[in-house]
Short mmCIF file of C-alpha atoms in Angstrom, two decimals:
data_model
loop_
_atom_site.label_atom_id
_atom_site.label_comp_id
_atom_site.label_asym_id
_atom_site.label_seq_id
_atom_site.Cartn_x
_atom_site.Cartn_y
_atom_site.Cartn_z
CA UNK A 218 -42.61 -37.79 -46.09
CA UNK A 219 -41.08 -34.93 -44.08
CA UNK A 220 -43.28 -32.39 -42.37
CA UNK A 221 -43.15 -28.84 -43.65
CA UNK A 222 -43.88 -25.38 -42.36
CA UNK A 223 -42.64 -22.65 -44.63
CA UNK A 224 -43.04 -19.27 -46.22
CA UNK A 225 -43.43 -18.53 -49.91
CA UNK A 226 -42.19 -15.12 -50.98
CA UNK A 227 -43.50 -13.06 -53.89
CA UNK A 228 -42.80 -14.73 -57.27
CA UNK A 229 -41.75 -18.01 -55.63
CA UNK A 230 -43.32 -21.42 -55.95
CA UNK A 231 -43.08 -24.62 -53.94
CA UNK A 232 -43.31 -28.17 -55.25
CA UNK A 233 -45.93 -29.48 -52.82
CA UNK A 234 -45.41 -33.15 -53.74
CA UNK A 235 -42.26 -33.24 -51.61
CA UNK A 236 -44.13 -32.28 -48.44
CA UNK A 237 -47.83 -33.13 -48.76
CA UNK A 238 -49.58 -36.44 -49.35
CA UNK A 239 -52.81 -34.89 -50.67
CA UNK A 240 -53.71 -33.65 -54.16
CA UNK A 241 -51.68 -30.41 -53.95
CA UNK A 242 -48.95 -30.21 -56.56
CA UNK A 243 -47.71 -26.64 -56.26
CA UNK A 244 -48.14 -23.44 -54.27
CA UNK A 245 -47.19 -20.20 -55.98
CA UNK A 246 -47.19 -16.48 -55.25
CA UNK A 247 -47.43 -14.74 -58.60
CA UNK A 248 -47.69 -11.11 -59.65
CA UNK A 249 -49.65 -10.16 -62.77
CA UNK A 250 -48.33 -6.73 -63.79
CA UNK A 251 -50.66 -3.78 -64.37
CA UNK A 252 -52.25 -4.41 -67.78
CA UNK A 253 -50.65 -7.88 -67.82
CA UNK A 254 -52.38 -11.24 -67.93
CA UNK A 255 -52.01 -14.86 -66.90
CA UNK A 256 -53.89 -17.79 -68.42
CA UNK A 257 -54.70 -20.85 -66.29
CA UNK A 258 -55.76 -23.96 -68.19
CA UNK A 259 -57.01 -26.83 -66.05
CA UNK A 260 -56.24 -29.66 -68.45
CA UNK A 261 -54.41 -32.11 -66.18
CA UNK A 262 -54.72 -30.13 -62.92
CA UNK A 263 -57.17 -27.83 -61.12
CA UNK A 264 -56.48 -24.43 -59.53
CA UNK A 265 -57.58 -22.38 -56.57
CA UNK A 266 -56.59 -18.73 -56.96
CA UNK A 267 -56.64 -16.20 -54.12
CA UNK A 268 -56.14 -12.46 -54.66
CA UNK A 269 -53.73 -11.08 -52.07
CA UNK A 270 -53.55 -7.48 -53.35
CA UNK A 271 -54.38 -5.35 -56.35
CA UNK A 272 -57.39 -5.39 -58.60
CA UNK A 273 -58.22 -6.87 -61.95
CA UNK A 274 -60.57 -9.35 -63.54
CA UNK A 275 -60.88 -12.86 -64.86
CA UNK A 276 -62.54 -13.96 -68.05
CA UNK A 277 -64.41 -17.25 -68.34
CA UNK A 278 -66.67 -18.36 -71.20
CA UNK A 279 -66.75 -14.85 -72.65
CA UNK A 280 -67.81 -13.14 -69.40
CA UNK A 281 -65.57 -10.87 -67.37
CA UNK A 282 -65.68 -10.84 -63.55
CA UNK A 283 -63.93 -8.45 -61.10
CA UNK A 284 -61.09 -9.46 -58.78
CA UNK A 285 -60.30 -7.60 -55.56
CA UNK A 286 -58.23 -8.47 -52.47
CA UNK A 287 -59.80 -11.48 -50.80
CA UNK A 288 -61.38 -12.82 -54.00
CA UNK A 289 -61.06 -16.54 -54.62
CA UNK A 290 -61.53 -18.29 -57.95
CA UNK A 291 -61.58 -22.03 -58.52
CA UNK A 292 -60.72 -23.43 -61.94
CA UNK A 293 -62.11 -26.94 -62.28
CA UNK A 294 -60.88 -29.66 -64.61
CA UNK A 295 -61.46 -28.71 -68.25
CA UNK A 296 -61.91 -24.98 -67.57
CA UNK A 297 -59.68 -22.08 -68.56
CA UNK A 298 -59.55 -18.52 -67.24
CA UNK A 299 -57.63 -15.44 -68.29
CA UNK A 300 -56.65 -13.26 -65.33
CA UNK A 301 -55.84 -9.63 -66.10
CA UNK A 302 -54.42 -6.91 -63.88
CA UNK A 303 -56.02 -3.47 -64.03
CA UNK A 304 -54.21 -0.37 -65.28
CA UNK A 305 -53.28 1.04 -61.88
CA UNK A 306 -51.59 -1.70 -59.83
CA UNK A 307 -50.20 -5.21 -60.13
CA UNK A 308 -52.38 -8.12 -59.07
CA UNK A 309 -50.72 -10.42 -56.51
CA UNK A 310 -52.08 -13.97 -56.49
CA UNK A 311 -51.63 -17.07 -54.39
CA UNK A 312 -52.24 -20.07 -56.66
CA UNK A 313 -52.60 -23.68 -55.56
CA UNK A 314 -52.35 -26.42 -58.16
CA UNK A 315 -54.14 -29.70 -57.44
CA UNK A 316 -53.87 -33.09 -59.12
CA UNK A 317 -56.90 -34.45 -60.94
CA UNK A 318 -57.91 -38.02 -60.28
CA UNK A 319 -59.01 -40.08 -63.27
CA UNK A 320 -61.09 -42.40 -61.09
#
């Protein structure tokens, strides 16, 4: 497996399975537009979400929680969150997708 050092630009993703032996499957920089949303469903994977810029919120089990730069949210197997950007600015996220082991 080749070594990798790289840079992921806004709205790009990287297939991590080509470069990493661990559970990472994808790295992604994603922008949720102002008033837009993004749903993450951890059915066959898990997520770690880091807020790079902007503000918004995520909804889990009927409760809403704020997101600000530096926030981190983990979405474990079987969970689902809805991430929403606020009205003023887009919400830039760095999302890692991890494989789930059945063992």
